[in-house]
CSV table of C-alpha atoms and ligand atoms in Angstrom, one decimal:
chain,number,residue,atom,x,y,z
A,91,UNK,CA,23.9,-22.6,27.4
A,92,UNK,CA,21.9,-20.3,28.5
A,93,UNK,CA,18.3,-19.1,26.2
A,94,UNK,CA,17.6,-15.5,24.6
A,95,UNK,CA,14.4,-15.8,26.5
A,96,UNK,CA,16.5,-15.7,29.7
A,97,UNK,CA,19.3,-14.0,28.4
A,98,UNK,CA,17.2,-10.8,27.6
A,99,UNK,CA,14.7,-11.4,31.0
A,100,UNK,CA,11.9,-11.9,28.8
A,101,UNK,CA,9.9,-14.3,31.1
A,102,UNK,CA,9.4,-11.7,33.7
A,103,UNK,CA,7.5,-9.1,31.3
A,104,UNK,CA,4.8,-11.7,30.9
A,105,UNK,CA,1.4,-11.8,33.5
A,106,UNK,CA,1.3,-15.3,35.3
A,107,UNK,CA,-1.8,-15.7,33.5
A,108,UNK,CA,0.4,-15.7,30.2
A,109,UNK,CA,2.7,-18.0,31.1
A,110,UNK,CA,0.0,-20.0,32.3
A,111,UNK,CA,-1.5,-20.2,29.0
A,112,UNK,CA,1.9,-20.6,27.0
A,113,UNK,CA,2.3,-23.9,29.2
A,114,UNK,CA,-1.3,-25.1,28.0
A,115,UNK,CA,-0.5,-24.5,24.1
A,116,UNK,CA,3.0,-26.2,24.8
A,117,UNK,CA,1.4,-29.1,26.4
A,118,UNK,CA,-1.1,-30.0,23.3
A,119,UNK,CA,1.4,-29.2,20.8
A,120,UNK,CA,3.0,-31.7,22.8
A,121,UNK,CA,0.9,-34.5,23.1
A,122,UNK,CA,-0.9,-34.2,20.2
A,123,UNK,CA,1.3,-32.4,17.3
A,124,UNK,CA,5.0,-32.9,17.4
A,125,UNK,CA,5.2,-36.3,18.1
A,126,UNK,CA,3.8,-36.4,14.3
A,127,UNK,CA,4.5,-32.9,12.3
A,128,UNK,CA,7.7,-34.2,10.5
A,129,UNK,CA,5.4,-36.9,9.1
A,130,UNK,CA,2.6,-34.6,8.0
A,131,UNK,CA,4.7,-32.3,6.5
A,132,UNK,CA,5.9,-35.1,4.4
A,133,UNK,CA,2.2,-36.2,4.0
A,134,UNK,CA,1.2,-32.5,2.8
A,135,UNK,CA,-1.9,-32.7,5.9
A,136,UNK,CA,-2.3,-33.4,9.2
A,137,UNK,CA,-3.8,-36.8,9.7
A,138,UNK,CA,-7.3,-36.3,11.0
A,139,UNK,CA,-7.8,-32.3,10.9
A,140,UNK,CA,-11.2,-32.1,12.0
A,141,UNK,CA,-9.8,-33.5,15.1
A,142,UNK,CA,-7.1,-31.6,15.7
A,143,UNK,CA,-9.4,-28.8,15.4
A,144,UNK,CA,-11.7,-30.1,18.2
A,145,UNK,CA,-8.6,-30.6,20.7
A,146,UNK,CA,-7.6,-27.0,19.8
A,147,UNK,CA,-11.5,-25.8,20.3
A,148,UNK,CA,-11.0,-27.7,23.8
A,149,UNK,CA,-7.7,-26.0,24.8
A,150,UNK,CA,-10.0,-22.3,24.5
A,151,UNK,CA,-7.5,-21.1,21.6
A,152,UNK,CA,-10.3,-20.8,19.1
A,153,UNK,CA,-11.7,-17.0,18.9
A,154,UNK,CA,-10.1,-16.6,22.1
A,155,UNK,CA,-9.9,-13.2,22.1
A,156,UNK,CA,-13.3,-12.5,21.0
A,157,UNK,CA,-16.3,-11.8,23.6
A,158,UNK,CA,-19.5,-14.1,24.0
A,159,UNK,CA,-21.0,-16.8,22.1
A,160,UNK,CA,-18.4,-19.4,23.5
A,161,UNK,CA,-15.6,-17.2,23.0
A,162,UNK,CA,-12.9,-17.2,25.3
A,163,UNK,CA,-12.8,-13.5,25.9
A,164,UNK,CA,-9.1,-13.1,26.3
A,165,UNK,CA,-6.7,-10.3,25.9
A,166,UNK,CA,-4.7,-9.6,22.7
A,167,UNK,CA,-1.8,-10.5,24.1
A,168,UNK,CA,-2.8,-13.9,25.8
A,169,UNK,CA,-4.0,-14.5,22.1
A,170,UNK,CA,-0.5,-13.6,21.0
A,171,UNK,CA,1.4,-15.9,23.2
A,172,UNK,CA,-1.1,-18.5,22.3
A,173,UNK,CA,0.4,-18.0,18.5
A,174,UNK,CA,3.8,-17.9,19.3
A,175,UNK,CA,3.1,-21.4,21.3
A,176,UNK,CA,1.2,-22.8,18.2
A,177,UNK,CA,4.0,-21.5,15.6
A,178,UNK,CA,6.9,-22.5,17.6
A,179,UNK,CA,5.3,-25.9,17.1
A,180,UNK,CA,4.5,-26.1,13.4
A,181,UNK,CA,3.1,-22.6,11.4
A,182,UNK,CA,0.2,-24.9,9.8
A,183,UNK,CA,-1.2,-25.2,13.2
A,184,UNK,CA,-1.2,-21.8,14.0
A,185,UNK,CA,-2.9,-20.9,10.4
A,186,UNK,CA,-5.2,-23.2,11.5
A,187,UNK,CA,-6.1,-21.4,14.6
A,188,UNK,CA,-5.6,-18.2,12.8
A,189,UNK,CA,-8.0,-18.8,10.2
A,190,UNK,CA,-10.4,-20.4,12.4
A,191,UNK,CA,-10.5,-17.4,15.3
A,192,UNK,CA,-8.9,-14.0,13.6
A,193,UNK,CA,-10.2,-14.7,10.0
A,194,UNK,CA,-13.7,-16.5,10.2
A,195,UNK,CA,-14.3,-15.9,13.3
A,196,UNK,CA,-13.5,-12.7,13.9
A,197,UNK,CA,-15.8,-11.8,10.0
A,198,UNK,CA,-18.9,-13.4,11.6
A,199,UNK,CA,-18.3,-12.2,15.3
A,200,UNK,CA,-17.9,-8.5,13.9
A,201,UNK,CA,-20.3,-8.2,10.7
A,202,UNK,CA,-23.4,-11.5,10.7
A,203,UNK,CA,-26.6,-10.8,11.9
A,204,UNK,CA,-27.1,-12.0,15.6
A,205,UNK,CA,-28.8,-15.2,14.1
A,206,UNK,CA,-26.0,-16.2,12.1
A,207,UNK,CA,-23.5,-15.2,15.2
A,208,UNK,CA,-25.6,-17.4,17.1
A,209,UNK,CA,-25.4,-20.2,14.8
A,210,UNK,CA,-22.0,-20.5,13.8
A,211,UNK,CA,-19.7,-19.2,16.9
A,212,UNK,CA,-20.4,-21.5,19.5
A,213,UNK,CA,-20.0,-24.4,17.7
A,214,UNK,CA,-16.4,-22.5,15.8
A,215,UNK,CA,-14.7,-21.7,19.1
A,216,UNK,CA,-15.8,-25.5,20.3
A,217,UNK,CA,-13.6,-26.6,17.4
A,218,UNK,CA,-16.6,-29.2,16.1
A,219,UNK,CA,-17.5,-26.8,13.2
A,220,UNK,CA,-14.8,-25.3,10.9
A,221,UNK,CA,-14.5,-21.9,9.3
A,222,UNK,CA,-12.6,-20.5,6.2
A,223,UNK,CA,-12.4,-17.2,4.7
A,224,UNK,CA,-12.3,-17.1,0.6
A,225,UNK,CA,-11.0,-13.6,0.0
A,226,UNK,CA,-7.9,-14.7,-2.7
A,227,UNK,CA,-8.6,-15.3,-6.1
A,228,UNK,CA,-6.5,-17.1,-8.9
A,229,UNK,CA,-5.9,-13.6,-10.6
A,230,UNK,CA,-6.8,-11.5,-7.9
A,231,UNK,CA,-4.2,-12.0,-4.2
A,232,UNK,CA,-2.5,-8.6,-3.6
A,233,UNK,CA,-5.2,-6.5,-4.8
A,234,UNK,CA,-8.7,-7.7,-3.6
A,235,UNK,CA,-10.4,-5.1,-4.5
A,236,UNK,CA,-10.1,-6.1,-8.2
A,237,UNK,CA,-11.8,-9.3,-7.6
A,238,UNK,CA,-14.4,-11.0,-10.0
A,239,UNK,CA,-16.3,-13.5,-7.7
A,240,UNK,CA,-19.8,-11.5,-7.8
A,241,UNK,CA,-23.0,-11.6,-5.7
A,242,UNK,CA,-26.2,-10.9,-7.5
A,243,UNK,CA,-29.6,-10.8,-6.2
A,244,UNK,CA,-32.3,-13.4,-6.8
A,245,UNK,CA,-35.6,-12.9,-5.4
A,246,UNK,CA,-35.2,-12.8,-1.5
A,247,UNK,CA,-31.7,-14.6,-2.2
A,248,UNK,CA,-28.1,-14.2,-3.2
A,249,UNK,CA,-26.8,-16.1,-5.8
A,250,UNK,CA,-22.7,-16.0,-6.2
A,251,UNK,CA,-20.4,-17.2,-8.8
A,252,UNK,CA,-16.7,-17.1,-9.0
A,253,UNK,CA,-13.2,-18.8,-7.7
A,254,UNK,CA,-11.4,-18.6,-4.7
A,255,UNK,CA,-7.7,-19.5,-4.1
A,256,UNK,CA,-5.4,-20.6,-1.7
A,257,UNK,CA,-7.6,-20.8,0.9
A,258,UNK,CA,-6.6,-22.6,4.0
A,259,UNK,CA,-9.1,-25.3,5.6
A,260,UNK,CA,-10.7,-25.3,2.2
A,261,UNK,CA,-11.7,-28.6,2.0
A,262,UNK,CA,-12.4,-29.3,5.8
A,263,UNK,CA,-14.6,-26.6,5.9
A,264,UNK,CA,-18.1,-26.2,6.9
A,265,UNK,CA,-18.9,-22.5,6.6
A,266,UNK,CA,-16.8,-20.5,4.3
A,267,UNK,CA,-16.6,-16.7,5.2
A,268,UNK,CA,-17.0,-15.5,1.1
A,269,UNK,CA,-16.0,-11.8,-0.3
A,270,UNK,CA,-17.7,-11.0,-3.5
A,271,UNK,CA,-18.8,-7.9,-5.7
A,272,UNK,CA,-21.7,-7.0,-5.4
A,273,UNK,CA,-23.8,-3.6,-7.1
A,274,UNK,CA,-23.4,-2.0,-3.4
A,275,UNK,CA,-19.6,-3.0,-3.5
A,276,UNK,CA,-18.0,-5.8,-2.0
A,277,UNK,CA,-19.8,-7.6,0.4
A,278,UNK,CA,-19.3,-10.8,3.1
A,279,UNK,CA,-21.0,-14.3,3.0
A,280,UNK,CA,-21.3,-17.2,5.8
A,281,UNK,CA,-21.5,-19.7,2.9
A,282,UNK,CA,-22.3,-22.8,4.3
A,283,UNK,CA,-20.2,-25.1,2.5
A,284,UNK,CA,-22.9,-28.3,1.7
A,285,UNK,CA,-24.9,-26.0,-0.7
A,286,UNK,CA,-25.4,-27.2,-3.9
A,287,UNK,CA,-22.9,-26.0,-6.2
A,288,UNK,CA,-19.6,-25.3,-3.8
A,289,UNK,CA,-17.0,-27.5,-4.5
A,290,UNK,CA,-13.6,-27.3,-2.6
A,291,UNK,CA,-10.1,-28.7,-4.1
A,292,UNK,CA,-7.7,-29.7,-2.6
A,293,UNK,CA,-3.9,-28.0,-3.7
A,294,UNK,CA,-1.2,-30.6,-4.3
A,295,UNK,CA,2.6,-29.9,-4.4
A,296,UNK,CA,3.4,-27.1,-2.1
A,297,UNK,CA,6.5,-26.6,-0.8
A,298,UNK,CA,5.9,-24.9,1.9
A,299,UNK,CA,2.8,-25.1,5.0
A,300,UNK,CA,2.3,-28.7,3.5
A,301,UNK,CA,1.1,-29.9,7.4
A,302,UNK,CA,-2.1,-27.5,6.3
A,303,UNK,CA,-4.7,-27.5,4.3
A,304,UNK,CA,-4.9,-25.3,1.1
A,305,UNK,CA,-7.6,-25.0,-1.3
A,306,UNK,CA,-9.3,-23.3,-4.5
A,307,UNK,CA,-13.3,-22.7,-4.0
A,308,UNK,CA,-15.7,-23.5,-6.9
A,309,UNK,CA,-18.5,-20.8,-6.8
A,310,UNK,CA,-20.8,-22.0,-9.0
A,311,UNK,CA,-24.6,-20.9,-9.1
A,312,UNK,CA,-24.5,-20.9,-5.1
A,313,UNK,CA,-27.6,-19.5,-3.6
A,314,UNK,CA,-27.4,-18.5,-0.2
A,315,UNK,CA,-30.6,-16.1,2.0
A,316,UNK,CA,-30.3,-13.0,2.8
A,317,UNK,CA,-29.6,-13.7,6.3
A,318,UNK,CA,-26.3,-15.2,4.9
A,319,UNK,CA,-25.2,-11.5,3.8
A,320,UNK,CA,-23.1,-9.2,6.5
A,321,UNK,CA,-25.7,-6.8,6.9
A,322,UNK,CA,-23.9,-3.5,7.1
A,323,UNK,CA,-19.9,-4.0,5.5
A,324,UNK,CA,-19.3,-2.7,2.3
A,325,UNK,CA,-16.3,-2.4,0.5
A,326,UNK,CA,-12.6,-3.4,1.2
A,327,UNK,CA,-13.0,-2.5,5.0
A,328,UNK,CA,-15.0,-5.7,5.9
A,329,UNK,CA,-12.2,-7.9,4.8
A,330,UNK,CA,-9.3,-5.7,6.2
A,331,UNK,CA,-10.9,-5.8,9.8
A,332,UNK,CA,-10.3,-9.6,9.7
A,333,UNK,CA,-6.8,-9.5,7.9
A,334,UNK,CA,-5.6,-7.0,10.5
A,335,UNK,CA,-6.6,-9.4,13.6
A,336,UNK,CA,-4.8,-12.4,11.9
A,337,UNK,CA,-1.7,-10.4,11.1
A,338,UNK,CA,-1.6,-9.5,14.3
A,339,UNK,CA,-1.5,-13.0,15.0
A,340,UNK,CA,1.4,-13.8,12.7
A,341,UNK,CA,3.4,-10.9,14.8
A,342,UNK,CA,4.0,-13.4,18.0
A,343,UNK,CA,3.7,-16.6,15.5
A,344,UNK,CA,6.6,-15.7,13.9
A,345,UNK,CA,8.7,-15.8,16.4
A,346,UNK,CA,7.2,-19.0,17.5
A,347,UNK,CA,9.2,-20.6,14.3
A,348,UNK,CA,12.6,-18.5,15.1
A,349,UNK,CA,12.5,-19.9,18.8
A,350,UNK,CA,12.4,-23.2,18.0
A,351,UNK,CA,15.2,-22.9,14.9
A,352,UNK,CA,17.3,-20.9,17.8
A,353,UNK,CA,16.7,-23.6,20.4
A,354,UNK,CA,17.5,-26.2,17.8
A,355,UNK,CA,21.2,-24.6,16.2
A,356,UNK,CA,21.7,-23.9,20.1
A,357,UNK,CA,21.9,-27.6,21.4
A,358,UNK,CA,23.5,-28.9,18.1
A,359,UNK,CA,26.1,-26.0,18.0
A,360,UNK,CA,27.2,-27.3,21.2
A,361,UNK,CA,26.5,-31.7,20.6
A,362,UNK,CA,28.1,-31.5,17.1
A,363,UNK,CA,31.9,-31.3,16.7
A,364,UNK,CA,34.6,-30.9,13.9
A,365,UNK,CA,38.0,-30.0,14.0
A,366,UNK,CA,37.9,-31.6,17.7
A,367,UNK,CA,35.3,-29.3,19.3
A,368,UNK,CA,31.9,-28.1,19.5
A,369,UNK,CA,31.1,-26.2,16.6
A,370,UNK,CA,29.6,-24.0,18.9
A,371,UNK,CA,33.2,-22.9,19.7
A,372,UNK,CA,34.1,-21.4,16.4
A,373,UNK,CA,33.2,-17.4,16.6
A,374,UNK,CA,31.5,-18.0,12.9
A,375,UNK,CA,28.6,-19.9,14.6
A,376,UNK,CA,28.9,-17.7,17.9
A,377,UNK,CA,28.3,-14.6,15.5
A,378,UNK,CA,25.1,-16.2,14.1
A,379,UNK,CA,23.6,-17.9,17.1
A,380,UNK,CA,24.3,-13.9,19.0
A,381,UNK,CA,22.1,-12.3,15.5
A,382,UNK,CA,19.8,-14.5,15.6
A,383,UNK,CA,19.1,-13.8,19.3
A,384,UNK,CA,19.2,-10.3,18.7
A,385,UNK,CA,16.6,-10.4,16.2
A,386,UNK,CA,14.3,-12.8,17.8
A,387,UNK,CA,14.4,-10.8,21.4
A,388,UNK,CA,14.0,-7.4,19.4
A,389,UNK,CA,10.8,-9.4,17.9
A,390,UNK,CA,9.6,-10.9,20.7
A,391,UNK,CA,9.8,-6.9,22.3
A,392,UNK,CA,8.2,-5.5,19.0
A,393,UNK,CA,5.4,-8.4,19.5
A,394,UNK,CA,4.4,-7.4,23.1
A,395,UNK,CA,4.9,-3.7,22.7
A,396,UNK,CA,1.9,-4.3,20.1
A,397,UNK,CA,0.0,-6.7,22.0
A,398,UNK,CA,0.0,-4.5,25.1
A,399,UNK,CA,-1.2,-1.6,22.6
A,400,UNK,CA,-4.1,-3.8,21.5
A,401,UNK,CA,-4.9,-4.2,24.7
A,402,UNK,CA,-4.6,-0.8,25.6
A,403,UNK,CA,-6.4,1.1,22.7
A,404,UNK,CA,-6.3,-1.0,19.7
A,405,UNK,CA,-3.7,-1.2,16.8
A,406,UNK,CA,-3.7,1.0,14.0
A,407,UNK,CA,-3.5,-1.2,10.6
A,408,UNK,CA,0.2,0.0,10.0
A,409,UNK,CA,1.5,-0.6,13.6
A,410,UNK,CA,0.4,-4.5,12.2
A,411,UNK,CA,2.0,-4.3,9.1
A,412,UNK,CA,5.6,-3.1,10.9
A,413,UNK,CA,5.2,-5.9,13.2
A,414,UNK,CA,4.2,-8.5,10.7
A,415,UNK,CA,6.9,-7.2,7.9
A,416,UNK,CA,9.6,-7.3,10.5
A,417,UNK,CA,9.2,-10.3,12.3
A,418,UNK,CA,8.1,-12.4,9.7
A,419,UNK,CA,10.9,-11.5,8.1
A,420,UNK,CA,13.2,-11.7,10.4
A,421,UNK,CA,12.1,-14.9,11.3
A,422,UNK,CA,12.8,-16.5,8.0
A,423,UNK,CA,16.5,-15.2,8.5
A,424,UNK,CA,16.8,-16.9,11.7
A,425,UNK,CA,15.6,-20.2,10.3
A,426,UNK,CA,17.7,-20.0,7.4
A,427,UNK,CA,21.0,-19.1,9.3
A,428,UNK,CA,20.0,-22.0,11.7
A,429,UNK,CA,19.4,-24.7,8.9
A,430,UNK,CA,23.3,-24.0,8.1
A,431,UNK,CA,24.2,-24.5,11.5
A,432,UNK,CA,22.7,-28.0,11.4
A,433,UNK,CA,24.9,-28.7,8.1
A,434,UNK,CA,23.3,-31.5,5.9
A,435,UNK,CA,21.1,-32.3,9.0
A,436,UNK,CA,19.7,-29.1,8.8
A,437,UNK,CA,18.2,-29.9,5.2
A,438,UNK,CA,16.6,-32.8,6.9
A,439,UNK,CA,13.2,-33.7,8.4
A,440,UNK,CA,14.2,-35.5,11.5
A,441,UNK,CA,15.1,-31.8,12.7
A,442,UNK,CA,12.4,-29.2,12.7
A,443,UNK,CA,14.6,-25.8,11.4
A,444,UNK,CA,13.9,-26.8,7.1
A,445,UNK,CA,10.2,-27.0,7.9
A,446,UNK,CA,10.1,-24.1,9.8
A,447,UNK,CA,12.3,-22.1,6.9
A,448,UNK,CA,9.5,-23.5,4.0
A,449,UNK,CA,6.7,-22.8,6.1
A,450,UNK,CA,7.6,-19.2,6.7
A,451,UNK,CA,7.4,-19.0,2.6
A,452,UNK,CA,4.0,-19.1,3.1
A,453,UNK,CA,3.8,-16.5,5.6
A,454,UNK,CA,6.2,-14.1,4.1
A,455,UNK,CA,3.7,-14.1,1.5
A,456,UNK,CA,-0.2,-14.6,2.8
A,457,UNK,CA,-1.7,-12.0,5.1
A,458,UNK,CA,-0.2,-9.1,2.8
A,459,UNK,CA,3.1,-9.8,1.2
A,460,UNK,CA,6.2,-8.1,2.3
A,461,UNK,CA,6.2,-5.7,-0.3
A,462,UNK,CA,2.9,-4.2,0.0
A,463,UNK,CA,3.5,-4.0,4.0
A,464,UNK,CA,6.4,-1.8,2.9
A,465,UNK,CA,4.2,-0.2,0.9
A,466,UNK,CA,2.0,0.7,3.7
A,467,UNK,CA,4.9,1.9,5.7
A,468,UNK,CA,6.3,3.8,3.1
A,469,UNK,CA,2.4,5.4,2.6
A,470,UNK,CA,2.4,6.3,6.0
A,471,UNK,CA,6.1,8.0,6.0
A,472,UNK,CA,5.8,9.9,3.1
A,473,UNK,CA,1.6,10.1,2.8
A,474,UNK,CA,2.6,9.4,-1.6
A,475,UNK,CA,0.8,6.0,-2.2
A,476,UNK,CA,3.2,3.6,-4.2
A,477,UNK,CA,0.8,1.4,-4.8
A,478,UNK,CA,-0.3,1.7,-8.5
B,210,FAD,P1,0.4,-11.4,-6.2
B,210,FAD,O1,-0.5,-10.4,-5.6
B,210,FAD,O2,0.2,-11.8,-7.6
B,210,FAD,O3,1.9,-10.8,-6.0
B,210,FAD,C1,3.0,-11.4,-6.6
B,210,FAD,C2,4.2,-10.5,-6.3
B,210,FAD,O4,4.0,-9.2,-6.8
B,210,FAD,C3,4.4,-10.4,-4.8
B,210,FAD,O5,5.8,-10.3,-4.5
B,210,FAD,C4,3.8,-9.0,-4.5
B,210,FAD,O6,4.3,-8.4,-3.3
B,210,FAD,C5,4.2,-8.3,-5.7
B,210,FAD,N1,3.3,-7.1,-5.9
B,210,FAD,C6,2.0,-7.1,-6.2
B,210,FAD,N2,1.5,-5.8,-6.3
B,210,FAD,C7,2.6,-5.0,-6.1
B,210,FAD,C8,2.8,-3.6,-6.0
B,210,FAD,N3,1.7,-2.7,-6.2
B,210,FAD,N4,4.0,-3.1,-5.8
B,210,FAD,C9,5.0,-4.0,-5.5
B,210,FAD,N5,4.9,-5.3,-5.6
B,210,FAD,C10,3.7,-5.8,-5.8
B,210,FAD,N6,-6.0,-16.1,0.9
B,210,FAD,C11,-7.2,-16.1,1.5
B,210,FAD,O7,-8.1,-15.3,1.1
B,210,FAD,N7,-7.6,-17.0,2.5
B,210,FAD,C12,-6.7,-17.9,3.0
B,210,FAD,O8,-7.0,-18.7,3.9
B,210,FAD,C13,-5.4,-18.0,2.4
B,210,FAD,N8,-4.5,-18.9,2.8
B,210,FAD,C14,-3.2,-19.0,2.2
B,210,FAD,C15,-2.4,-20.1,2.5
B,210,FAD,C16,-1.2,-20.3,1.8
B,210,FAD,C17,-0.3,-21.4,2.2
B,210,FAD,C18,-0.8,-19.3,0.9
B,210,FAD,C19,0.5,-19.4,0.2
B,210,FAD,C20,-1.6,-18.2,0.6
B,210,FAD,C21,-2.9,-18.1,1.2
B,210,FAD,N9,-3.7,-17.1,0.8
B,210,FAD,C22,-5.0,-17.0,1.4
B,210,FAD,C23,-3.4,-16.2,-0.3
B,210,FAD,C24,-2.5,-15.0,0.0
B,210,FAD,O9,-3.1,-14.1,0.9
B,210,FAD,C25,-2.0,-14.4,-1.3
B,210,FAD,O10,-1.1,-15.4,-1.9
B,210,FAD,C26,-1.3,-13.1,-1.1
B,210,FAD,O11,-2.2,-12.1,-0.8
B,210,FAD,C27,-0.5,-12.7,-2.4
B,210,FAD,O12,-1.3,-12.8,-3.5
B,210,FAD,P2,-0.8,-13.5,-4.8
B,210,FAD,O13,-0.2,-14.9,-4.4
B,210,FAD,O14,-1.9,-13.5,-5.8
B,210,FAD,O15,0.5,-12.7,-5.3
């Protein structure tokens, strides 16, 4: 058999120093990750994520993109290939790392004070302090700026009330990145997470990215300093700058998840046999394994031809949403067609294609929703805004 990867003559588009760092990820998803996913999956966490987080901080993937303070400084592309490493493995670990580096990060890197930079980074991108980013609420996902979690000054402090939802690393969190009203607008927070009055649950019964954490945040009465408050931001612009850099993230992920189901319906097309011969024979299963190749090499093209624009000048936000709306979605295709591949295996744990198909539930969804990427497509191609 012969792979997409090498089929297409992918490999030789990437700098040594790429592939370098594509072995690395590989090698702790490994060790430390795949031996166990199926099982925290079926736990609904990973066993010791604080942990896992410092062996990621170790490997350099946290905030490597981003300059100073411990960062790795790292291209957008070597950050890319890092996702699509992370995701191939398991698309909890890469929200992990995307939460971490492109979302809390990224929020204090780009809007704290240089005290608050200088506090929180070095120990972020070292893995031994953990970030999340509270920008979701119960009633308020697609359309932030509608949010009711409020700000309000106290004296020479903030005091901030409200609910956050579906917020990843939650509950293992020691600073939370926090998006509130405020009477300039919306503002940021570097909440750290032991002051009185933040509480964290944990959310039960997902389906989908159970090997992560996900959590609602109780805002209530929490009274922060000034120095906590982004100094400059206001509005729905702070927030966006950090969604864009994750997003961008999800662009290589993505295909992270549809290499592995393709690898996967690859060597059981050709194992598994009915009818007396590989069901990698029949020109049904030909027909999808050839799409789904298609699709993930188009996406893997669509993925560096971004990255290397990052690089170059920067991304425009809907240059991210095309890449995140197609290969997120294409993705989940892949993974689906390659679950029916496996038959009733495919349904199971002890292969990795179903959790890769639930996972990308979640991703289809978080980091802007499929629809409201079209949306911002369809903005851009006709300049009439569908949006309300
Ligand atoms: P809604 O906004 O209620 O949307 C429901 C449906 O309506 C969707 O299909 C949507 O596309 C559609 N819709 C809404 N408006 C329109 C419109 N104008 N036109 C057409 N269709 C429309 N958030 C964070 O802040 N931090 C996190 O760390 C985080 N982690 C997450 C982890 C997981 C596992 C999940 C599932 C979500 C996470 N989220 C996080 C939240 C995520 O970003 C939101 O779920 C997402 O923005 C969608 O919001 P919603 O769920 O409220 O759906």
């Amino acid at each position: 058999t012969t792979h997409p990867d090498e089929l297409a003559g992918l490999t030789g588009l990437f700098t040594d120093q790429e592939r370098q760092i594509a072995l690395s990820v590989r090698a702790l998803c490994a060790a430390e990750v795949e031996p166990h996913i199926g099982r925290w999956f079926e736990d609904g966490a990973p066993d010791d994520p604080r942990g896992l987080m410092r062996s990621l901080g170790s490997l350099g993937v946290l905030g490597m993109h981003l300059e100073g303070y411990g960062c790795g400084g790292m291209t957008a592309t070597e950050y890319g290939v890092a996702c699509l490493e992370l995701e191939a493995c398991d698309s909890g670990l890469r929200s992990m790392v995307s939460v971490q580096g492109s979302l809390a990060m990224f929020a204090i890197w780009r809007w704290a004070s240089e005290a608050e930079k200088q506090r929180w980074l070095p120990g972020m991108a070292a893995g031994e302090v953990v970030g999340c980013f509270g920008l979701t609420e119960p009633d308020h996902g697609s359309d932030p700026a509608a949010m009711r979690t409020r700000a309000r000054r106290d004296g020479a402090d903030w005091v901030i009330d409200g609910r956050k939802m579906w917020i990843t690393n939650g509950s293992v969190a020691d600073v939370a990145v926090i998006w509130a009203q405020t009477d300039d607008g919306i503002r940021g927070f570097a909440v750290p997470t032991e002051t009185p009055g933040f509480t964290a649950n944990t959310i039960k019964h997902k389906m989908s990215l159970r090997a992560s954490v996900t959590s609602e945040l109780v805002l209530d009465g929490v009274r922060v300093p000034e120095s906590a408050a982004f100094p400059e931001v206001r509005g729905l612009r702070g927030p966006l700058s950090c969604l864009s850099e994750a997003r961008y993230g999800i662009v290589w992920g993505a295909m992270g998840s549809a290499r592995t189901a393709i690898e996967c319906a690859q060597r059981y097309a050709v194992e598994r046999e009915q009818f007396g011969r590989p069901i990698g024979g029949f020109q049904l299963t030909q027909q999808k394994l050839a799409d789904m190749s298609l699709e993930y090499v188009k996406g893997i093209l669509l993925a560096l031809h971004l990255g290397r624009l990052k690089d170059a000048t920067g991304l425009r936000p809907e240059q991210v949403s095309l890449g995140k709306l197609n290969n997120v979605r294409e993705a989940i295709e892949i993974c689906r067609t390659a679950r029916t591949i496996l038959g009733a295996n495919g349904i199971s744990l002890e292969y990795p294609v179903i959790r890769h198909a639930n996972n990308l539930e979640s991703v289809l969804t978080y980091e802007g929703t499929v629809e409201m990427h079209t949306l911002i497509l369809g903005q851009k191609l006709t300049g009439q805004d569908a949006f309300r």
